Coordinates of C-alpha atoms in Angstrom, one line a residue:
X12 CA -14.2 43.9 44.6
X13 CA -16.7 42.3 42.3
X14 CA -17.4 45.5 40.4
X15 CA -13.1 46.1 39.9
X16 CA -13.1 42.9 38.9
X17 CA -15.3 43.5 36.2
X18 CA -13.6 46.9 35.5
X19 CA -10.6 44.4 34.8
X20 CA -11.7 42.1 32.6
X21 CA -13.5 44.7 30.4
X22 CA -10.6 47.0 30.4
X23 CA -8.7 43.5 29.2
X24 CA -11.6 42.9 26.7
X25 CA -11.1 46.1 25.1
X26 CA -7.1 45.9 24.9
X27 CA -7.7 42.3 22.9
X28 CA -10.1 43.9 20.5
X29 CA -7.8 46.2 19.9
X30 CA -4.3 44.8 19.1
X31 CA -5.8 41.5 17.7
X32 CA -7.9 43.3 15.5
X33 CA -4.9 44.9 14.2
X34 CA -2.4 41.9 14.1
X35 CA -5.3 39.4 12.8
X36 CA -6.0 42.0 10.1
X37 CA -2.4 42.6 9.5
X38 CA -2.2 38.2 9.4
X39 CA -5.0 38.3 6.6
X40 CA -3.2 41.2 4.0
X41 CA 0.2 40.7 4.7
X42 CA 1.3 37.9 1.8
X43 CA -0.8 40.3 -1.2
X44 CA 0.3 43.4 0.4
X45 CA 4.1 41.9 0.4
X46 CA 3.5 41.3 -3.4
X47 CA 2.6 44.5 -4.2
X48 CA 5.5 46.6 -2.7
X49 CA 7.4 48.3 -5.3
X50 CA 10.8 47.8 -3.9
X51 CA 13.4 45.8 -5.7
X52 CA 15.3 44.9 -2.3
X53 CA 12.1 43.8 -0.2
X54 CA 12.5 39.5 -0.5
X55 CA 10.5 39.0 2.4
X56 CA 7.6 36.4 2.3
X57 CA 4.1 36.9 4.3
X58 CA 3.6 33.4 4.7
X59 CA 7.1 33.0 5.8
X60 CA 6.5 35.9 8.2
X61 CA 3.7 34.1 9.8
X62 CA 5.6 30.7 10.4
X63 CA 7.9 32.3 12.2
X64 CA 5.5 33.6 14.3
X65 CA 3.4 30.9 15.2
X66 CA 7.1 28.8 15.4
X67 CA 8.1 30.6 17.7
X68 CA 4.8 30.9 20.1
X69 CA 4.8 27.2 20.1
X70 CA 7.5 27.2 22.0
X71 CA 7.9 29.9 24.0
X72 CA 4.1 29.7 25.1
X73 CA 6.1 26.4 27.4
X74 CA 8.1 29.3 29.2
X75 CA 5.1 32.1 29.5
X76 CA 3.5 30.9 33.0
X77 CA 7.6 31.5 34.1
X78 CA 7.5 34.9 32.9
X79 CA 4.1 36.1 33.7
X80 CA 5.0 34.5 37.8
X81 CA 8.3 36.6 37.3
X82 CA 7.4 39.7 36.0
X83 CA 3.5 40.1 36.5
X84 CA 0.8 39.8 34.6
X85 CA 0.5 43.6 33.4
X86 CA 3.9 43.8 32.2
X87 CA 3.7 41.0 30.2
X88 CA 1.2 41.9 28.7
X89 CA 1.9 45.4 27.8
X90 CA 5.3 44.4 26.6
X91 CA 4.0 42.2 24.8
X92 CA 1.3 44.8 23.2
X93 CA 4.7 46.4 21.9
X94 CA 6.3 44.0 20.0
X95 CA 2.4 43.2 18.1
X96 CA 2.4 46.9 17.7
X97 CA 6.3 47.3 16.3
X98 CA 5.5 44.2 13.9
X99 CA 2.6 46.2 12.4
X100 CA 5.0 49.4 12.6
X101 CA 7.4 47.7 10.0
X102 CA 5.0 47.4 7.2
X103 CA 4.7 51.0 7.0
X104 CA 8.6 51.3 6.0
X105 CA 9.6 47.4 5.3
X106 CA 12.8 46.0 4.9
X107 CA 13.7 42.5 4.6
X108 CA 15.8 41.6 8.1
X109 CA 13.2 44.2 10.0
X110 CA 10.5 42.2 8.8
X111 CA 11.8 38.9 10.2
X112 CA 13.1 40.2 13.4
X113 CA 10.0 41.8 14.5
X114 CA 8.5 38.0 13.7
X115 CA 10.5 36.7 15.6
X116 CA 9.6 38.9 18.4
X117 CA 5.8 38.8 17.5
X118 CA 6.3 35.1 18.7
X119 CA 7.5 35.8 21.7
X120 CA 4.8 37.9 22.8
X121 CA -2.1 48.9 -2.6
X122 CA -0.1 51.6 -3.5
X123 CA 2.1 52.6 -0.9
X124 CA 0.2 55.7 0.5
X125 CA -2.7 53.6 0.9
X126 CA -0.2 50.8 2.4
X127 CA 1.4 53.2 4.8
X128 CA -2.3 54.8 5.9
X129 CA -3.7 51.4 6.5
X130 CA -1.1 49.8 8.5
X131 CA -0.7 53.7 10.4
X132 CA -4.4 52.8 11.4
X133 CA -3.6 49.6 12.6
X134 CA -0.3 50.4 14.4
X135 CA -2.7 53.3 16.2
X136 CA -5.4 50.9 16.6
X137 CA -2.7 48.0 18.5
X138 CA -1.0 51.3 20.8
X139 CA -4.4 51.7 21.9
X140 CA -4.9 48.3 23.0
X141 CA -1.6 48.0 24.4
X142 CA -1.8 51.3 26.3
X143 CA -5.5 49.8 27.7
X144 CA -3.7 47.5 29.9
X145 CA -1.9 50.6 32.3
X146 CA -5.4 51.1 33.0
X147 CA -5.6 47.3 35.1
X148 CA -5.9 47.8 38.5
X149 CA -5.2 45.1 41.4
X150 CA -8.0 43.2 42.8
X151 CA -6.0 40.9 45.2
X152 CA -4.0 42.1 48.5
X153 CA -0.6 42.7 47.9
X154 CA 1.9 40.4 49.7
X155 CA 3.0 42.9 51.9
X156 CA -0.4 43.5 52.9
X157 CA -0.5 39.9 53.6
X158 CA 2.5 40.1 55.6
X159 CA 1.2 42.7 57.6
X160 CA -1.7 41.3 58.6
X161 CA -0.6 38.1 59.8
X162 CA 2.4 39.9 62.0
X163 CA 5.0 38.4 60.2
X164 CA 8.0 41.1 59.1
X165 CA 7.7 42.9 56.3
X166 CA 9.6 40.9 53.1
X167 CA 12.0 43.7 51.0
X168 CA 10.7 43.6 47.5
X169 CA 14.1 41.8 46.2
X170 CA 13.5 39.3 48.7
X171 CA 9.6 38.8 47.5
X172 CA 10.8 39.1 43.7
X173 CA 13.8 36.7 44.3
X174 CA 11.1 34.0 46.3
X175 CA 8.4 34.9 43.4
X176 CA 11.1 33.7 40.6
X177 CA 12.1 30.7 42.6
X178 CA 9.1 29.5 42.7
X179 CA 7.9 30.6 38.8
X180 CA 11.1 28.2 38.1
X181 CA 10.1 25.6 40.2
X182 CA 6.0 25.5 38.7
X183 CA 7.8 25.5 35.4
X184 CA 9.9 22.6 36.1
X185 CA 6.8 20.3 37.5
X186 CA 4.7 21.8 34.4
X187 CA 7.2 20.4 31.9
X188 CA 7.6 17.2 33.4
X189 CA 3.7 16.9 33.3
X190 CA 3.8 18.1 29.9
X191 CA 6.1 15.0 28.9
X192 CA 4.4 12.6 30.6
X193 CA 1.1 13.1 29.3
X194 CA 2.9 13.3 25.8
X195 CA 2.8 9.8 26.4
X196 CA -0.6 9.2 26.9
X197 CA -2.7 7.7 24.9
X198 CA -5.7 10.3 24.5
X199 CA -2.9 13.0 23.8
X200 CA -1.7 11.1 21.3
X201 CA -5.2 10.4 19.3
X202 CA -6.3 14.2 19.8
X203 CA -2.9 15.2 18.4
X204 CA -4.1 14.8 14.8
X205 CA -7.3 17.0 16.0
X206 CA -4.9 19.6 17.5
X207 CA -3.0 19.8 14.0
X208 CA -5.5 19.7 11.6
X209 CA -6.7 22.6 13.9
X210 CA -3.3 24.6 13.3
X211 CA -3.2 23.8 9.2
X212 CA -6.9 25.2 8.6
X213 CA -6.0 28.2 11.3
X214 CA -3.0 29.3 8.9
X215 CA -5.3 28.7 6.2
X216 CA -8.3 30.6 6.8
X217 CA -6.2 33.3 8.6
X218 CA -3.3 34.1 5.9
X219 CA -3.7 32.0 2.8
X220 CA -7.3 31.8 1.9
X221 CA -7.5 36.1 1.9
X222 CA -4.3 36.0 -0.2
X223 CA -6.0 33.4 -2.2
X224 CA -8.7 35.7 -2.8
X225 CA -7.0 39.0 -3.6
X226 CA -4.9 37.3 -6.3
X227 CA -7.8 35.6 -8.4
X228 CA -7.8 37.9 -11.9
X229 CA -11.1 37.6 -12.3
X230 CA -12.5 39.2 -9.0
X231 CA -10.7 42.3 -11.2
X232 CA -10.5 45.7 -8.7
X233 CA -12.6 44.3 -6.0
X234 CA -10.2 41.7 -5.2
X235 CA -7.9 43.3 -2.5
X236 CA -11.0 44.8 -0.9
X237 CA -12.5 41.0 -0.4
X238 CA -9.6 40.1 1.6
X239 CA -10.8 42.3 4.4
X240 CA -14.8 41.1 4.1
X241 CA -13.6 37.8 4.2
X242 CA -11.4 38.1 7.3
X243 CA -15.0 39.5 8.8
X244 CA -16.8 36.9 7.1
X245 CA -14.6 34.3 9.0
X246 CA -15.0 36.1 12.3
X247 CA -19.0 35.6 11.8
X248 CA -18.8 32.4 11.4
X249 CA -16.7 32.1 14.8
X250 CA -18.6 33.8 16.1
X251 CA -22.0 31.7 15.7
X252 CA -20.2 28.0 16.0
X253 CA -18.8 29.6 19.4
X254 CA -22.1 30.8 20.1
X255 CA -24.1 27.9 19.7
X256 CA -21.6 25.2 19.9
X257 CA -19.5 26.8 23.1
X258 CA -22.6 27.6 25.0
X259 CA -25.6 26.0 24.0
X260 CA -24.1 22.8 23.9
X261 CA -22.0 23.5 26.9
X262 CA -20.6 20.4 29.2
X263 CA -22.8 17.6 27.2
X264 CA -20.2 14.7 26.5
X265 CA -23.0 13.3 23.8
X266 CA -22.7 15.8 21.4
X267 CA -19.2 16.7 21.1
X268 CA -19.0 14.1 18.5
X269 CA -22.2 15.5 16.9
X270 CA -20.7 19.0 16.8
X271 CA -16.8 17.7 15.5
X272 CA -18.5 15.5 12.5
X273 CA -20.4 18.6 11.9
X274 CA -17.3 20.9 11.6
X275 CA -15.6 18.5 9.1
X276 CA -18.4 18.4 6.8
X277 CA -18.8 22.1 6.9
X278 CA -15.3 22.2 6.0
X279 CA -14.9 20.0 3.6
X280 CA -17.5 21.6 1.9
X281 CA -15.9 24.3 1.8
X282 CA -12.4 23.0 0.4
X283 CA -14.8 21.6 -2.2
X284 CA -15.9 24.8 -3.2
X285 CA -12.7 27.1 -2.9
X286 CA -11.4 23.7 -5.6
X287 CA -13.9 24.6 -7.9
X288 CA -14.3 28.6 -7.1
X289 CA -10.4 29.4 -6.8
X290 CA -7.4 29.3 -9.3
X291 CA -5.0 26.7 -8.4
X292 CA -2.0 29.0 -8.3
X293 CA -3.5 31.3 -6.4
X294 CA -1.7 30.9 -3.2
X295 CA 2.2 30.8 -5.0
X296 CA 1.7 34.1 -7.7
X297 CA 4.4 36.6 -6.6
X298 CA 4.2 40.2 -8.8
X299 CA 1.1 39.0 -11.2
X300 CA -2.3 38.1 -10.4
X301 CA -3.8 34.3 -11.4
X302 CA -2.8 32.6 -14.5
X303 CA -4.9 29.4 -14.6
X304 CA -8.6 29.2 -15.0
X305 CA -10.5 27.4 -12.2
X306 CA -13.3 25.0 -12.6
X307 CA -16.2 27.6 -12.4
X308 CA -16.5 30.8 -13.0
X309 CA -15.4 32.4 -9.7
X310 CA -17.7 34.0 -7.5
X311 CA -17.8 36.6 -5.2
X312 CA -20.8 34.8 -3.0
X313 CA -19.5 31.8 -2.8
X314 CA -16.1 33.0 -2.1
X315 CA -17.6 34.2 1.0
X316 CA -20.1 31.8 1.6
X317 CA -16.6 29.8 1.9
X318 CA -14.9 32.5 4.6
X319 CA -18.2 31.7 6.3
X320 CA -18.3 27.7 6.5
X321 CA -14.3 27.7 7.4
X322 CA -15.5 30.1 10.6
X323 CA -17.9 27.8 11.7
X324 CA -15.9 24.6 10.9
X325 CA -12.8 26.2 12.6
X326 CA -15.5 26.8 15.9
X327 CA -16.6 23.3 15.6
X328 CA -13.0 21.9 16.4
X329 CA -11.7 24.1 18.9
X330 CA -14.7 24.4 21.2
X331 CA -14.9 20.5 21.5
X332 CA -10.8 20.4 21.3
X333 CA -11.2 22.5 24.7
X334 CA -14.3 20.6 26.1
X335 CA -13.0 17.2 26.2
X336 CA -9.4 18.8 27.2
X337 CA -11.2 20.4 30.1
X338 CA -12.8 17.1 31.0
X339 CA -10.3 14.6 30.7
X340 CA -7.9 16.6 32.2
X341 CA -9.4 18.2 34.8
X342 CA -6.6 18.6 37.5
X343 CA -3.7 19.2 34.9
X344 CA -5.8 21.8 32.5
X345 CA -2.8 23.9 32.5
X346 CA -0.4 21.4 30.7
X347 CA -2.9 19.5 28.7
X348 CA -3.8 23.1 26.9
X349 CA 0.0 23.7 26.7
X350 CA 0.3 20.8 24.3
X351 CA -2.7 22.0 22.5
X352 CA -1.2 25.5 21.6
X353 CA 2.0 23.8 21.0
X354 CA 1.0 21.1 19.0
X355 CA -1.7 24.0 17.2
X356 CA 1.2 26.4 16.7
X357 CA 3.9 24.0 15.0
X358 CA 1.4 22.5 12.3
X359 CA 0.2 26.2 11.3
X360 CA 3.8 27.3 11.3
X361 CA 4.8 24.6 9.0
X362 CA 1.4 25.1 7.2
X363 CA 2.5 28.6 6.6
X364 CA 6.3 27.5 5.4
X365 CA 4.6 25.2 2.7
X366 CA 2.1 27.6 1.8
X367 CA 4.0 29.9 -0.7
X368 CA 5.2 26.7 -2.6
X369 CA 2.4 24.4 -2.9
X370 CA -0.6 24.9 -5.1
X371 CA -4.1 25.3 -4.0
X372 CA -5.2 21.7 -4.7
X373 CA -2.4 19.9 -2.5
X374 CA -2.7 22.5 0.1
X375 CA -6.9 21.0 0.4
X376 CA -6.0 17.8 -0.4
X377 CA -3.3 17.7 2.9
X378 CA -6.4 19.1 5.0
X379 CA -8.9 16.6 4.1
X380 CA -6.9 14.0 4.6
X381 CA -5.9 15.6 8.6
X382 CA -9.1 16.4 9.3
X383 CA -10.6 13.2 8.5
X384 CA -8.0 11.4 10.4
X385 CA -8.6 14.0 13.1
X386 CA -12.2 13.3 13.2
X387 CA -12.1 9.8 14.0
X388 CA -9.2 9.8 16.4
X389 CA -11.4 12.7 18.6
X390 CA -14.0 9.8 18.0
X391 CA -12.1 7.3 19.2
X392 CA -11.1 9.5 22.5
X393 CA -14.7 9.8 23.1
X394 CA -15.7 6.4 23.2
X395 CA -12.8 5.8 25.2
X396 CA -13.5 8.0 27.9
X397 CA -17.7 7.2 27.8
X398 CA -16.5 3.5 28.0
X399 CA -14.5 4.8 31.0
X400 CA -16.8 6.6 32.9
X401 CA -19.6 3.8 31.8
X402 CA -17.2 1.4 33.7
X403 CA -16.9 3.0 37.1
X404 CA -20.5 3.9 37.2
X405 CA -20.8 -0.1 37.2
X406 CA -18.6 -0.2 40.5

């Protein structure tokens, strides 16, 4: 069992890899690739694209645990591998309302031959993923089985899908109302601002800052090809905040507060830089590249050094966002994370709306001021909750 179970969750590994590498990759080129197609009807908008995406999963991530009891696990998750593989499909012939629908569905679960061969690569690279997860096998006695053995009759399988989806509708029901009700409480409330700073830099570091990148003139030939080094970039820095952050600092209440202060200073050094290192208009030029001259002379290192420090800084949030969620919330994990995808999805959503409108310096300066507020609610929360705990250790 415990060597199937393994099987399982590498065979899941792999099929995450696989289509996220593809949609996330997909996320970072698709506003400069958008610009470049030579196709007088095309008036679709990346960043437009995306909002709809993340607008969508905020709110039907409320109804997945419904569909996922109704349907099972491995259809969900394979149907869902489709629609992230048809989105990436549509960039290799785009069209305007094609483009939107398949956002829409996305949310629910160049030249142009080098266009259509990249995004051929990634729509091969998400069918593999999405085909990985026929490959699940069950780890857990069926209910029949179950049945069986305790010498009760054998249910029909409309009868045991007709139970399943009462009760899937019933979970979702007490879920919601738990939802609401701690809506109302105060910690939700204060981490709120943490949970939508969280979903402005995520739109940010994943769709506008490559965009950003590939349309700054003086980066010259080398500029579309930095969009992809800086998506990796970014994943390195994830990669060592989750590291060291997620696990070496793992269930110690006296540092989350360390590690959050630590994440906004990373990243607010690194809106400082991308001020002085990026054009202004960078993120609103449609057909041309960059018109005005930023502050220094831009630079490939330090745009990357940049990709770097919004990794770690993104890491910083989320791995303490989910440790003091986990902790406060121990018996109603399920709903409290709910609110944090939701509340995470809706401000990167509208993040990605405003995007193609505002220039680069109100874009930073609507972070700072989030993520400072942020900072010292999650502050506040903490000392809350050590105040708390100091309290009953008293009695």
């Amino acid at each position: 069992m415990a060597d199937l179970r393994i099987y399982n969750v590498v065979i899941l590994g792999l099929g995450f890899l696989l289509i996220f590498t593809a949609f996330t990759t997909c996320g970072n080129i698709e506003q400069t690739i958008v610009k470049s197609l030579d196709n007088d009807t095309f008036t679709g908008s990346g960043y437009h694209s995306l909002g709809i995406i993340y607008g969508i999963f905020s709110f039907s991530n409320l109804l997945a645990p419904t569909v996922v009891a109704i349907i099972g696990p491995q259809f969900t998750m394979f149907f869902s591998g489709i629609l992230y593989s048809g989105y990436v499909a549509v960039f290799i012939t785009p069209s305007t309302w094609s483009f939107y629908f398949t956002s829409v569905l996305i949310g629910i679960g160049a030249a142009n031959r080098r266009r259509k061969t990249i995004f051929i690569g990634l729509l091969v690279t998400s069918v593999l993923g999405t085909l990985s997860f026929l490959a699940l096998r069950k780890t857990l006695p069926t209910e029949e089985m179950l049945n069986e053995e305790e010498g009760q009759p054998l249910l029909s399988s409309r009868t045991m899908y007709k139970q399943r989806a009462n009760s899937a509708v019933q979970d979702a029901k007490s879920e919601f109302k738990t939802i609401l009700q701690l809506l109302k409480t105060k910690t939700i409330l204060l981490l709120s601002c943490c949970m939508a700073y969280s979903g402005l830099e995520l739109s940010f570091y994943s769709g506008v800052y490559g965009t950003c990148i590939g349309a700054t003139t003086e980066f010259g030939v080398a500029a579309k090809g930095l969009i992809g080094i800086s998506g990796i970039v970014v994943g390195i820095g994830e990669i060592v905040g989750g590291g060291v952050f997620g696990l070496v600092c793992k269930n110690n209440r006296f540092r989350r507060t360390s590690v959050v202060f630590l994440g906004m200073v990373v990243h607010f050094v690194a809106f400082y830089l991308i001020y002085l290192n990026i054009p202004d208009d960078a993120p609103v030029v449609l057909k041309t590249s960059t018109l005005n001259k930023p502050y220094l002379t831009p630079s490939i290192s330090i745009a990357l050094l940049c990709s770097f420090l919004l990794g770690l800084g993104d890491s910083c949030f989320n791995t303490q966002l989910y440790s003091i969620l986990g902790r406060v919330y121990a018996e109603q994990s399920a709903p409290a994370f709910a609110i944090f995808k939701f509340i995470q999805s809706i401000f990167a959503a509208v993040a990605f709306f405003y995007s193609g409108y505002l220039l680069l310096t109100w874009q930073l300066l609507i972070m700072v001021t989030l993520g400072f507020t942020g900072t010292l609610c999650f502050f506040m929360v903490e000392r809350i909750q050590n105040f708390s705990v100091d309290l009953q250790q008293e009695y």
